[in-house]
PDB file of C-alpha atoms in Angstrom:
ATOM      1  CA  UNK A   1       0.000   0.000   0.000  1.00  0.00           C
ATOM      2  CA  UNK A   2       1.585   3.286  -0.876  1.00  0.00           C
ATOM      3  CA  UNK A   3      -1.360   5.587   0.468  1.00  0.00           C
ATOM      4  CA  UNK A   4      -2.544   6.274   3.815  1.00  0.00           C
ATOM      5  CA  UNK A   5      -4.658   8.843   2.949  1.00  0.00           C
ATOM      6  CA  UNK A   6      -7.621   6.752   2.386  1.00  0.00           C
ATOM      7  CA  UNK A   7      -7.334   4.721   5.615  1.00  0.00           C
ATOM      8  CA  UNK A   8      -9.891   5.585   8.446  1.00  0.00           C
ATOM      9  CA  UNK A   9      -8.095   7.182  12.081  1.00  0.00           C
ATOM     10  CA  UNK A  10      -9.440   3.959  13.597  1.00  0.00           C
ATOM     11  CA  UNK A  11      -7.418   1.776  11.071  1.00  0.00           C
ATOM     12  CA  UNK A  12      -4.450   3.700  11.770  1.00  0.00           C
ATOM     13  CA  UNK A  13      -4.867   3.216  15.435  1.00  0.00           C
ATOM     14  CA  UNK A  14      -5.241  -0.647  14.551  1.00  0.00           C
ATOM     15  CA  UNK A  15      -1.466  -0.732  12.711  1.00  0.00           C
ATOM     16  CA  UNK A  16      -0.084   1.229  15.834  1.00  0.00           C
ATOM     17  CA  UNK A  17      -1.993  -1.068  18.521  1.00  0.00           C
ATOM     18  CA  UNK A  18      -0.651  -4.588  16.637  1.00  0.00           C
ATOM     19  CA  UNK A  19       2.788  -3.369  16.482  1.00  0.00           C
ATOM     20  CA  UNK A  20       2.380  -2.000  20.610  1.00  0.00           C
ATOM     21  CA  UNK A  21       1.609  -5.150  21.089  1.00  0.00           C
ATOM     22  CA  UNK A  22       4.579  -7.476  19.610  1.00  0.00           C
ATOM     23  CA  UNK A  23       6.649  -8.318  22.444  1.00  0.00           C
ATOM     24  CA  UNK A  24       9.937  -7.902  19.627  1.00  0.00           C
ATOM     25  CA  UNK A  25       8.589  -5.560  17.247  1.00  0.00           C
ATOM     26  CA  UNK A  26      11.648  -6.211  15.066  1.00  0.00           C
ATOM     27  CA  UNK A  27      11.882  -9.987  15.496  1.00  0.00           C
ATOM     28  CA  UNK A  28      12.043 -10.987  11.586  1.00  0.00           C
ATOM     29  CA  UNK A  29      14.584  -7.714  10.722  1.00  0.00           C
ATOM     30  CA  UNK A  30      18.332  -8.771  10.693  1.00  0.00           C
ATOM     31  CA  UNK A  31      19.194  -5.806  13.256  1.00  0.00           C
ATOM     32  CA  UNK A  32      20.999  -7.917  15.853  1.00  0.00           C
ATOM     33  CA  UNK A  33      24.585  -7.680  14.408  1.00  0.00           C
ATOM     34  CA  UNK A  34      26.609  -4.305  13.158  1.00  0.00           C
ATOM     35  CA  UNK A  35      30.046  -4.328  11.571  1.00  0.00           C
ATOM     36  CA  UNK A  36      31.847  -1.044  11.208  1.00  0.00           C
ATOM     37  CA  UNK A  37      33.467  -0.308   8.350  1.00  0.00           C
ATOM     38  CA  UNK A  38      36.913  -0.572  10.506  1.00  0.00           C
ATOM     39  CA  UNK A  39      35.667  -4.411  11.361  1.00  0.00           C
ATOM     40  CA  UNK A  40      34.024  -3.571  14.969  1.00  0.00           C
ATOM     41  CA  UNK A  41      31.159  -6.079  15.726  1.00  0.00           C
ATOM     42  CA  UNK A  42      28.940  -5.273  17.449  1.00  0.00           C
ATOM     43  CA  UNK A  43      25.196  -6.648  19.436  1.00  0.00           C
ATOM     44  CA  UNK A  44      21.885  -5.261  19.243  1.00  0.00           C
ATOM     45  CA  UNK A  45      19.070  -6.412  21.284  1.00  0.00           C
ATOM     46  CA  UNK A  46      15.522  -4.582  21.615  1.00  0.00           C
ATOM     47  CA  UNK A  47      13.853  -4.900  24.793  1.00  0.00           C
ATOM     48  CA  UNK A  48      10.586  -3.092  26.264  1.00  0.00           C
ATOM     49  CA  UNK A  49      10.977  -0.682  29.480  1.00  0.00           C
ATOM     50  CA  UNK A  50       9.826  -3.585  31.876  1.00  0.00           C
ATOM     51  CA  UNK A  51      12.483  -5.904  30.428  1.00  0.00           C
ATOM     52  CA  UNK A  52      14.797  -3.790  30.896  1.00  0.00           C
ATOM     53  CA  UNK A  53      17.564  -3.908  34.160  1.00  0.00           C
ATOM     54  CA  UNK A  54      17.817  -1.179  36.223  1.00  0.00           C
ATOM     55  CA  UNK A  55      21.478  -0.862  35.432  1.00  0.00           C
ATOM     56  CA  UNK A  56      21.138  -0.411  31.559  1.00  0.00           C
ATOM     57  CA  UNK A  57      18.171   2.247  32.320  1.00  0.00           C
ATOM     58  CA  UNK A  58      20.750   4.273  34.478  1.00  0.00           C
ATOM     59  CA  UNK A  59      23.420   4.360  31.472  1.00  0.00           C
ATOM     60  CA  UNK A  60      20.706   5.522  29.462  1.00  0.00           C
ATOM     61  CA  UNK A  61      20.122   8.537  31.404  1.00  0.00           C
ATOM     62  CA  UNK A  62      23.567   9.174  31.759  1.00  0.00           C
ATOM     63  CA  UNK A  63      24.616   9.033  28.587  1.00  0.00           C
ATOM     64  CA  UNK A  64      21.737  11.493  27.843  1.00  0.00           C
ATOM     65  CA  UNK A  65      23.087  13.860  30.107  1.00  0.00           C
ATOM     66  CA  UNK A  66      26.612  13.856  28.697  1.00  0.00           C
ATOM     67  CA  UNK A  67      25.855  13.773  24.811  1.00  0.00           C
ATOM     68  CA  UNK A  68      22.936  16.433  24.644  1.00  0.00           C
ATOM     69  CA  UNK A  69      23.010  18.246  28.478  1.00  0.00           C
ATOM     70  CA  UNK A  70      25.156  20.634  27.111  1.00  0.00           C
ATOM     71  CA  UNK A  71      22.948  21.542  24.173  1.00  0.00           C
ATOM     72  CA  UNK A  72      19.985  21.941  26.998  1.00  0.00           C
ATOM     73  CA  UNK A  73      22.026  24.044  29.206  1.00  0.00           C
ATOM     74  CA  UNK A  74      22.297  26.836  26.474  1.00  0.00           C
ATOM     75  CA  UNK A  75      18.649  26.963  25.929  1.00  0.00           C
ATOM     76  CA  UNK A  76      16.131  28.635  28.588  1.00  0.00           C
ATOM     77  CA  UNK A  77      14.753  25.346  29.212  1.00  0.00           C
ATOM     78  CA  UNK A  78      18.113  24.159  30.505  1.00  0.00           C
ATOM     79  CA  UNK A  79      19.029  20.468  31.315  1.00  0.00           C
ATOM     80  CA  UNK A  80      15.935  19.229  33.494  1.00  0.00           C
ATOM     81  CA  UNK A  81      17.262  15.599  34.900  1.00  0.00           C
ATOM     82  CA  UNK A  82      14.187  14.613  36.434  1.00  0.00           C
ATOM     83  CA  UNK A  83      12.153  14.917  33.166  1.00  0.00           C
ATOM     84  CA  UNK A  84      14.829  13.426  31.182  1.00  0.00           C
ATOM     85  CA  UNK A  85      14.935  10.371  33.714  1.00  0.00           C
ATOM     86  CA  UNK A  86      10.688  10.177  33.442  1.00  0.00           C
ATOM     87  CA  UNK A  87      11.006  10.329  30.124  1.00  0.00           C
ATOM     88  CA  UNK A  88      13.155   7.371  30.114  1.00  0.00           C
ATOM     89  CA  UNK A  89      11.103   5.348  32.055  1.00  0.00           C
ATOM     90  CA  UNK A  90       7.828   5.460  30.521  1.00  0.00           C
ATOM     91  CA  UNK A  91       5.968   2.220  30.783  1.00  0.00           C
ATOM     92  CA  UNK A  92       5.489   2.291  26.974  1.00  0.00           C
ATOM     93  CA  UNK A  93       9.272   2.910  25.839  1.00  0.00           C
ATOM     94  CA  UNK A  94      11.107   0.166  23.292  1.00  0.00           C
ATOM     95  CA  UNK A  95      14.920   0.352  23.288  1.00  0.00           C
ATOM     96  CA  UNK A  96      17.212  -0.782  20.841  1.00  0.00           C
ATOM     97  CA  UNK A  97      20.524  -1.214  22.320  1.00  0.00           C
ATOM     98  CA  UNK A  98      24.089  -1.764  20.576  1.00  0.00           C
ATOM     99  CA  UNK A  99      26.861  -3.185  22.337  1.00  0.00           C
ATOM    100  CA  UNK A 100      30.749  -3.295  21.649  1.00  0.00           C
ATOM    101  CA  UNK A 101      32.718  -6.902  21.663  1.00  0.00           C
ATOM    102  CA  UNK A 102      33.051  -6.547  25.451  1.00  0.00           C
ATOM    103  CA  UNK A 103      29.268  -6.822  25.841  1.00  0.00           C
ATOM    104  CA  UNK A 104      29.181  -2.617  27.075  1.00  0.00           C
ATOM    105  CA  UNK A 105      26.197  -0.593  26.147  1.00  0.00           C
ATOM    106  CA  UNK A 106      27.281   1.827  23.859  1.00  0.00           C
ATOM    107  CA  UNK A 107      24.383   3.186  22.053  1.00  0.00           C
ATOM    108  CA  UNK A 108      20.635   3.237  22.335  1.00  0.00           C
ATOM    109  CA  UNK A 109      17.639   4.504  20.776  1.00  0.00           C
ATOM    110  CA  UNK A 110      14.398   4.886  22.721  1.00  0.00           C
ATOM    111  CA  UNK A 111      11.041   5.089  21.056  1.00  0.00           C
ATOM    112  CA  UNK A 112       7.068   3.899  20.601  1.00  0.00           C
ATOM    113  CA  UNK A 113       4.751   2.913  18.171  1.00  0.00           C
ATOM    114  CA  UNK A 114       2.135   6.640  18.007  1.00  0.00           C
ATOM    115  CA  UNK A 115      -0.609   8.319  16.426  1.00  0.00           C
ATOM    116  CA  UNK A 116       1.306  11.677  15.432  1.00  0.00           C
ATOM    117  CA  UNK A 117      -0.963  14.320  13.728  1.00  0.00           C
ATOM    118  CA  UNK A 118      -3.388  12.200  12.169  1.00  0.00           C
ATOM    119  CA  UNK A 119      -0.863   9.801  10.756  1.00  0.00           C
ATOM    120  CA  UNK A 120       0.446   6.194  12.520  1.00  0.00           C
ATOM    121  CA  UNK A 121       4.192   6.492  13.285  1.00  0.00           C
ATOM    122  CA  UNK A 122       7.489   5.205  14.741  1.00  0.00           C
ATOM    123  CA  UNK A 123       8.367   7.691  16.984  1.00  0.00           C
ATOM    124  CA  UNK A 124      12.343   8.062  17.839  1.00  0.00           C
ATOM    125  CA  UNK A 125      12.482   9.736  21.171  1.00  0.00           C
ATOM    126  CA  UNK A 126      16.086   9.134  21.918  1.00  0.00           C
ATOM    127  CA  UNK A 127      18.908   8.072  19.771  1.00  0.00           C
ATOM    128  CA  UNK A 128      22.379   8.620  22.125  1.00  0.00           C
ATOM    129  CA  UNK A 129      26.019   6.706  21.262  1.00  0.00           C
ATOM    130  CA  UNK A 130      28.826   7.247  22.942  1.00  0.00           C
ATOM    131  CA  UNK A 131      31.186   9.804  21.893  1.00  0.00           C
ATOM    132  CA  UNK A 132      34.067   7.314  21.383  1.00  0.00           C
ATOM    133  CA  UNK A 133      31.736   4.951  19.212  1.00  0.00           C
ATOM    134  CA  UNK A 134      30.558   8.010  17.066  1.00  0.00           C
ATOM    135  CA  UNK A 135      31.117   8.047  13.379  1.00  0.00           C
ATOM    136  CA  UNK A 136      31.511   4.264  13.074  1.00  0.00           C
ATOM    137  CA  UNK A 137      27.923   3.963  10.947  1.00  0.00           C
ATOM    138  CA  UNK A 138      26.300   2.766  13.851  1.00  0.00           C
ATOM    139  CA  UNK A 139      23.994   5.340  14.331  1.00  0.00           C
ATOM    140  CA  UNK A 140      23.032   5.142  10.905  1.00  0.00           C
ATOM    141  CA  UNK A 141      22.839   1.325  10.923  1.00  0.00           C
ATOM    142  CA  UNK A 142      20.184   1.785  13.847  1.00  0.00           C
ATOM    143  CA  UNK A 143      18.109   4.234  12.245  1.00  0.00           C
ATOM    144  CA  UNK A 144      17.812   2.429   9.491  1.00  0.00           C
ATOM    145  CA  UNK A 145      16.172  -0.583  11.566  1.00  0.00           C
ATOM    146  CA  UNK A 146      14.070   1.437  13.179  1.00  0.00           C
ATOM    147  CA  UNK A 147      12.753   2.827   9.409  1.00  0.00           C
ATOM    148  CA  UNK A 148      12.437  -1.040   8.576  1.00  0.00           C
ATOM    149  CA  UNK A 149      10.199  -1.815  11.570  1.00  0.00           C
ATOM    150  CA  UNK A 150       7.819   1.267  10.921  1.00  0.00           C
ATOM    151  CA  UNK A 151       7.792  -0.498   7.210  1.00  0.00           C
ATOM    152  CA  UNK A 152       7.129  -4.042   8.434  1.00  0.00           C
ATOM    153  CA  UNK A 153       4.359  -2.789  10.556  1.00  0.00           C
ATOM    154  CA  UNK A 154       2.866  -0.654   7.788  1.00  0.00           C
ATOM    155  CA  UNK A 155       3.280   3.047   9.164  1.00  0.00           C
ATOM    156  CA  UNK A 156       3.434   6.428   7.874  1.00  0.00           C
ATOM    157  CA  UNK A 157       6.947   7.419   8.506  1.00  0.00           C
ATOM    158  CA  UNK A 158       9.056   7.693  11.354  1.00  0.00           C
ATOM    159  CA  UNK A 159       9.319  11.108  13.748  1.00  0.00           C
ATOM    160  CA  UNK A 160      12.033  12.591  16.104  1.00  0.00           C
ATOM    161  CA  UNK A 161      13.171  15.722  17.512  1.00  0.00           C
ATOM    162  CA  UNK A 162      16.059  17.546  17.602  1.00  0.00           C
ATOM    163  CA  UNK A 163      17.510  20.666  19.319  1.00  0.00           C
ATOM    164  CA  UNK A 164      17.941  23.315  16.645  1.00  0.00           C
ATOM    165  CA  UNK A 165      21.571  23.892  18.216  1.00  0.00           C
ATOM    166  CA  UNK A 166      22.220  20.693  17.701  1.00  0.00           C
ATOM    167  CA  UNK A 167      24.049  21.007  14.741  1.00  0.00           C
ATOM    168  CA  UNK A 168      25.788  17.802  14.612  1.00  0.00           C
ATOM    169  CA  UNK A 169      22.258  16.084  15.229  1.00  0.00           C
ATOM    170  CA  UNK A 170      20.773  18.085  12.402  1.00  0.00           C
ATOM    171  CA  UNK A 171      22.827  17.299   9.986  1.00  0.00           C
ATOM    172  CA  UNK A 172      22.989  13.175  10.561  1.00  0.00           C
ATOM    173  CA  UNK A 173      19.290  13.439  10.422  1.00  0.00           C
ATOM    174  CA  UNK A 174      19.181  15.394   7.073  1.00  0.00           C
ATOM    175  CA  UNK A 175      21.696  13.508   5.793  1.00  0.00           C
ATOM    176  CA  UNK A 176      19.784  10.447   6.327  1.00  0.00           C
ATOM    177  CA  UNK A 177      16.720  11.735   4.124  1.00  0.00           C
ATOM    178  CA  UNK A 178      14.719  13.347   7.203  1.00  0.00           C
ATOM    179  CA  UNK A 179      13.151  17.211   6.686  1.00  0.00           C
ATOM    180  CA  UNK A 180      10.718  19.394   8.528  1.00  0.00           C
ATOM    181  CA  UNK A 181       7.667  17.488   9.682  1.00  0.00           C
ATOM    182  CA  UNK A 182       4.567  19.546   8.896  1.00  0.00           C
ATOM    183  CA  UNK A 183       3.647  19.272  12.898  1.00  0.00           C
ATOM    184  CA  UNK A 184       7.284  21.831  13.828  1.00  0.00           C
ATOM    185  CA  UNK A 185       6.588  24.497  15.594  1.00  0.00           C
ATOM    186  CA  UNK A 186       6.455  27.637  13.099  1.00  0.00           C
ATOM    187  CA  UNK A 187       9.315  30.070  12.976  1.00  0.00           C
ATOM    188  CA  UNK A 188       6.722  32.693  15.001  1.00  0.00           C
ATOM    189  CA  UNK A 189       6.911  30.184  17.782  1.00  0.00           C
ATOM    190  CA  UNK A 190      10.211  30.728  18.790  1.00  0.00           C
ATOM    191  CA  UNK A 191      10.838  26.949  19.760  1.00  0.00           C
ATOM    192  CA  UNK A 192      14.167  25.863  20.721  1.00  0.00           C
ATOM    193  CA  UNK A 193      13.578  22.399  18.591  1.00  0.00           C
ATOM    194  CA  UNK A 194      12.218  21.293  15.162  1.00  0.00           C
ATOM    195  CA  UNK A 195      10.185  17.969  14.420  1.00  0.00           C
ATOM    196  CA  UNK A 196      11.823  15.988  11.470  1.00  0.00           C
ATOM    197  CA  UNK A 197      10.269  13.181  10.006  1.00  0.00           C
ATOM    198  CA  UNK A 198      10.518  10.416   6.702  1.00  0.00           C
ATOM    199  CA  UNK A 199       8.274   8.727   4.968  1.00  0.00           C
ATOM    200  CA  UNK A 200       7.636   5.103   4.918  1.00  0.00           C
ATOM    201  CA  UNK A 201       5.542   4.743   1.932  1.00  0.00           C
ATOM    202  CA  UNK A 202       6.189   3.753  -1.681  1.00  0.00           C
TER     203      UNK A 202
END
Protein backbone atom coordinates (compact mmCIF):
# COMPACT_ATOMS: atom_id res chain seq x y z
CA UNK A 1 0.00 0.00 0.00
CA UNK A 2 1.59 3.29 -0.88
CA UNK A 3 -1.36 5.59 0.47
CA UNK A 4 -2.54 6.27 3.82
CA UNK A 5 -4.66 8.84 2.95
CA UNK A 6 -7.62 6.75 2.39
CA UNK A 7 -7.33 4.72 5.62
CA UNK A 8 -9.89 5.59 8.45
CA UNK A 9 -8.09 7.18 12.08
CA UNK A 10 -9.44 3.96 13.60
CA UNK A 11 -7.42 1.78 11.07
CA UNK A 12 -4.45 3.70 11.77
CA UNK A 13 -4.87 3.22 15.44
CA UNK A 14 -5.24 -0.65 14.55
CA UNK A 15 -1.47 -0.73 12.71
CA UNK A 16 -0.08 1.23 15.83
CA UNK A 17 -1.99 -1.07 18.52
CA UNK A 18 -0.65 -4.59 16.64
CA UNK A 19 2.79 -3.37 16.48
CA UNK A 20 2.38 -2.00 20.61
CA UNK A 21 1.61 -5.15 21.09
CA UNK A 22 4.58 -7.48 19.61
CA UNK A 23 6.65 -8.32 22.44
CA UNK A 24 9.94 -7.90 19.63
CA UNK A 25 8.59 -5.56 17.25
CA UNK A 26 11.65 -6.21 15.07
CA UNK A 27 11.88 -9.99 15.50
CA UNK A 28 12.04 -10.99 11.59
CA UNK A 29 14.58 -7.71 10.72
CA UNK A 30 18.33 -8.77 10.69
CA UNK A 31 19.19 -5.81 13.26
CA UNK A 32 21.00 -7.92 15.85
CA UNK A 33 24.59 -7.68 14.41
CA UNK A 34 26.61 -4.31 13.16
CA UNK A 35 30.05 -4.33 11.57
CA UNK A 36 31.85 -1.04 11.21
CA UNK A 37 33.47 -0.31 8.35
CA UNK A 38 36.91 -0.57 10.51
CA UNK A 39 35.67 -4.41 11.36
CA UNK A 40 34.02 -3.57 14.97
CA UNK A 41 31.16 -6.08 15.73
CA UNK A 42 28.94 -5.27 17.45
CA UNK A 43 25.20 -6.65 19.44
CA UNK A 44 21.89 -5.26 19.24
CA UNK A 45 19.07 -6.41 21.28
CA UNK A 46 15.52 -4.58 21.62
CA UNK A 47 13.85 -4.90 24.79
CA UNK A 48 10.59 -3.09 26.26
CA UNK A 49 10.98 -0.68 29.48
CA UNK A 50 9.83 -3.59 31.88
CA UNK A 51 12.48 -5.90 30.43
CA UNK A 52 14.80 -3.79 30.90
CA UNK A 53 17.56 -3.91 34.16
CA UNK A 54 17.82 -1.18 36.22
CA UNK A 55 21.48 -0.86 35.43
CA UNK A 56 21.14 -0.41 31.56
CA UNK A 57 18.17 2.25 32.32
CA UNK A 58 20.75 4.27 34.48
CA UNK A 59 23.42 4.36 31.47
CA UNK A 60 20.71 5.52 29.46
CA UNK A 61 20.12 8.54 31.40
CA UNK A 62 23.57 9.17 31.76
CA UNK A 63 24.62 9.03 28.59
CA UNK A 64 21.74 11.49 27.84
CA UNK A 65 23.09 13.86 30.11
CA UNK A 66 26.61 13.86 28.70
CA UNK A 67 25.85 13.77 24.81
CA UNK A 68 22.94 16.43 24.64
CA UNK A 69 23.01 18.25 28.48
CA UNK A 70 25.16 20.63 27.11
CA UNK A 71 22.95 21.54 24.17
CA UNK A 72 19.99 21.94 27.00
CA UNK A 73 22.03 24.04 29.21
CA UNK A 74 22.30 26.84 26.47
CA UNK A 75 18.65 26.96 25.93
CA UNK A 76 16.13 28.63 28.59
CA UNK A 77 14.75 25.35 29.21
CA UNK A 78 18.11 24.16 30.50
CA UNK A 79 19.03 20.47 31.31
CA UNK A 80 15.94 19.23 33.49
CA UNK A 81 17.26 15.60 34.90
CA UNK A 82 14.19 14.61 36.43
CA UNK A 83 12.15 14.92 33.17
CA UNK A 84 14.83 13.43 31.18
CA UNK A 85 14.93 10.37 33.71
CA UNK A 86 10.69 10.18 33.44
CA UNK A 87 11.01 10.33 30.12
CA UNK A 88 13.16 7.37 30.11
CA UNK A 89 11.10 5.35 32.06
CA UNK A 90 7.83 5.46 30.52
CA UNK A 91 5.97 2.22 30.78
CA UNK A 92 5.49 2.29 26.97
CA UNK A 93 9.27 2.91 25.84
CA UNK A 94 11.11 0.17 23.29
CA UNK A 95 14.92 0.35 23.29
CA UNK A 96 17.21 -0.78 20.84
CA UNK A 97 20.52 -1.21 22.32
CA UNK A 98 24.09 -1.76 20.58
CA UNK A 99 26.86 -3.18 22.34
CA UNK A 100 30.75 -3.30 21.65
CA UNK A 101 32.72 -6.90 21.66
CA UNK A 102 33.05 -6.55 25.45
CA UNK A 103 29.27 -6.82 25.84
CA UNK A 104 29.18 -2.62 27.07
CA UNK A 105 26.20 -0.59 26.15
CA UNK A 106 27.28 1.83 23.86
CA UNK A 107 24.38 3.19 22.05
CA UNK A 108 20.63 3.24 22.33
CA UNK A 109 17.64 4.50 20.78
CA UNK A 110 14.40 4.89 22.72
CA UNK A 111 11.04 5.09 21.06
CA UNK A 112 7.07 3.90 20.60
CA UNK A 113 4.75 2.91 18.17
CA UNK A 114 2.13 6.64 18.01
CA UNK A 115 -0.61 8.32 16.43
CA UNK A 116 1.31 11.68 15.43
CA UNK A 117 -0.96 14.32 13.73
CA UNK A 118 -3.39 12.20 12.17
CA UNK A 119 -0.86 9.80 10.76
CA UNK A 120 0.45 6.19 12.52
CA UNK A 121 4.19 6.49 13.29
CA UNK A 122 7.49 5.21 14.74
CA UNK A 123 8.37 7.69 16.98
CA UNK A 124 12.34 8.06 17.84
CA UNK A 125 12.48 9.74 21.17
CA UNK A 126 16.09 9.13 21.92
CA UNK A 127 18.91 8.07 19.77
CA UNK A 128 22.38 8.62 22.13
CA UNK A 129 26.02 6.71 21.26
CA UNK A 130 28.83 7.25 22.94
CA UNK A 131 31.19 9.80 21.89
CA UNK A 132 34.07 7.31 21.38
CA UNK A 133 31.74 4.95 19.21
CA UNK A 134 30.56 8.01 17.07
CA UNK A 135 31.12 8.05 13.38
CA UNK A 136 31.51 4.26 13.07
CA UNK A 137 27.92 3.96 10.95
CA UNK A 138 26.30 2.77 13.85
CA UNK A 139 23.99 5.34 14.33
CA UNK A 140 23.03 5.14 10.90
CA UNK A 141 22.84 1.32 10.92
CA UNK A 142 20.18 1.78 13.85
CA UNK A 143 18.11 4.23 12.25
CA UNK A 144 17.81 2.43 9.49
CA UNK A 145 16.17 -0.58 11.57
CA UNK A 146 14.07 1.44 13.18
CA UNK A 147 12.75 2.83 9.41
CA UNK A 148 12.44 -1.04 8.58
CA UNK A 149 10.20 -1.82 11.57
CA UNK A 150 7.82 1.27 10.92
CA UNK A 151 7.79 -0.50 7.21
CA UNK A 152 7.13 -4.04 8.43
CA UNK A 153 4.36 -2.79 10.56
CA UNK A 154 2.87 -0.65 7.79
CA UNK A 155 3.28 3.05 9.16
CA UNK A 156 3.43 6.43 7.87
CA UNK A 157 6.95 7.42 8.51
CA UNK A 158 9.06 7.69 11.35
CA UNK A 159 9.32 11.11 13.75
CA UNK A 160 12.03 12.59 16.10
CA UNK A 161 13.17 15.72 17.51
CA UNK A 162 16.06 17.55 17.60
CA UNK A 163 17.51 20.67 19.32
CA UNK A 164 17.94 23.31 16.65
CA UNK A 165 21.57 23.89 18.22
CA UNK A 166 22.22 20.69 17.70
CA UNK A 167 24.05 21.01 14.74
CA UNK A 168 25.79 17.80 14.61
CA UNK A 169 22.26 16.08 15.23
CA UNK A 170 20.77 18.08 12.40
CA UNK A 171 22.83 17.30 9.99
CA UNK A 172 22.99 13.18 10.56
CA UNK A 173 19.29 13.44 10.42
CA UNK A 174 19.18 15.39 7.07
CA UNK A 175 21.70 13.51 5.79
CA UNK A 176 19.78 10.45 6.33
CA UNK A 177 16.72 11.73 4.12
CA UNK A 178 14.72 13.35 7.20
CA UNK A 179 13.15 17.21 6.69
CA UNK A 180 10.72 19.39 8.53
CA UNK A 181 7.67 17.49 9.68
CA UNK A 182 4.57 19.55 8.90
CA UNK A 183 3.65 19.27 12.90
CA UNK A 184 7.28 21.83 13.83
CA UNK A 185 6.59 24.50 15.59
CA UNK A 186 6.45 27.64 13.10
CA UNK A 187 9.32 30.07 12.98
CA UNK A 188 6.72 32.69 15.00
CA UNK A 189 6.91 30.18 17.78
CA UNK A 190 10.21 30.73 18.79
CA UNK A 191 10.84 26.95 19.76
CA UNK A 192 14.17 25.86 20.72
CA UNK A 193 13.58 22.40 18.59
CA UNK A 194 12.22 21.29 15.16
CA UNK A 195 10.19 17.97 14.42
CA UNK A 196 11.82 15.99 11.47
CA UNK A 197 10.27 13.18 10.01
CA UNK A 198 10.52 10.42 6.70
CA UNK A 199 8.27 8.73 4.97
CA UNK A 200 7.64 5.10 4.92
CA UNK A 201 5.54 4.74 1.93
CA UNK A 202 6.19 3.75 -1.68
Amino acid sequence: MTNRDDLSSAAKHKLVEAAARAKVPLDTLPYESYKSPSGEEFKLYCRAKSDMDAKTLKWTFKLAEQNVGPFYKQLKMGWQPKIKHSELNKNWARFLVAQNQQKQPVAYTMFRFDMDGGDCVLYCYEIQIAPEYQRKGLGKFMMQTLEACARLWKLEKVVLTVLNNNYNSLTFFKALGYTKDETSPDVLEEADYQILSKSMLG
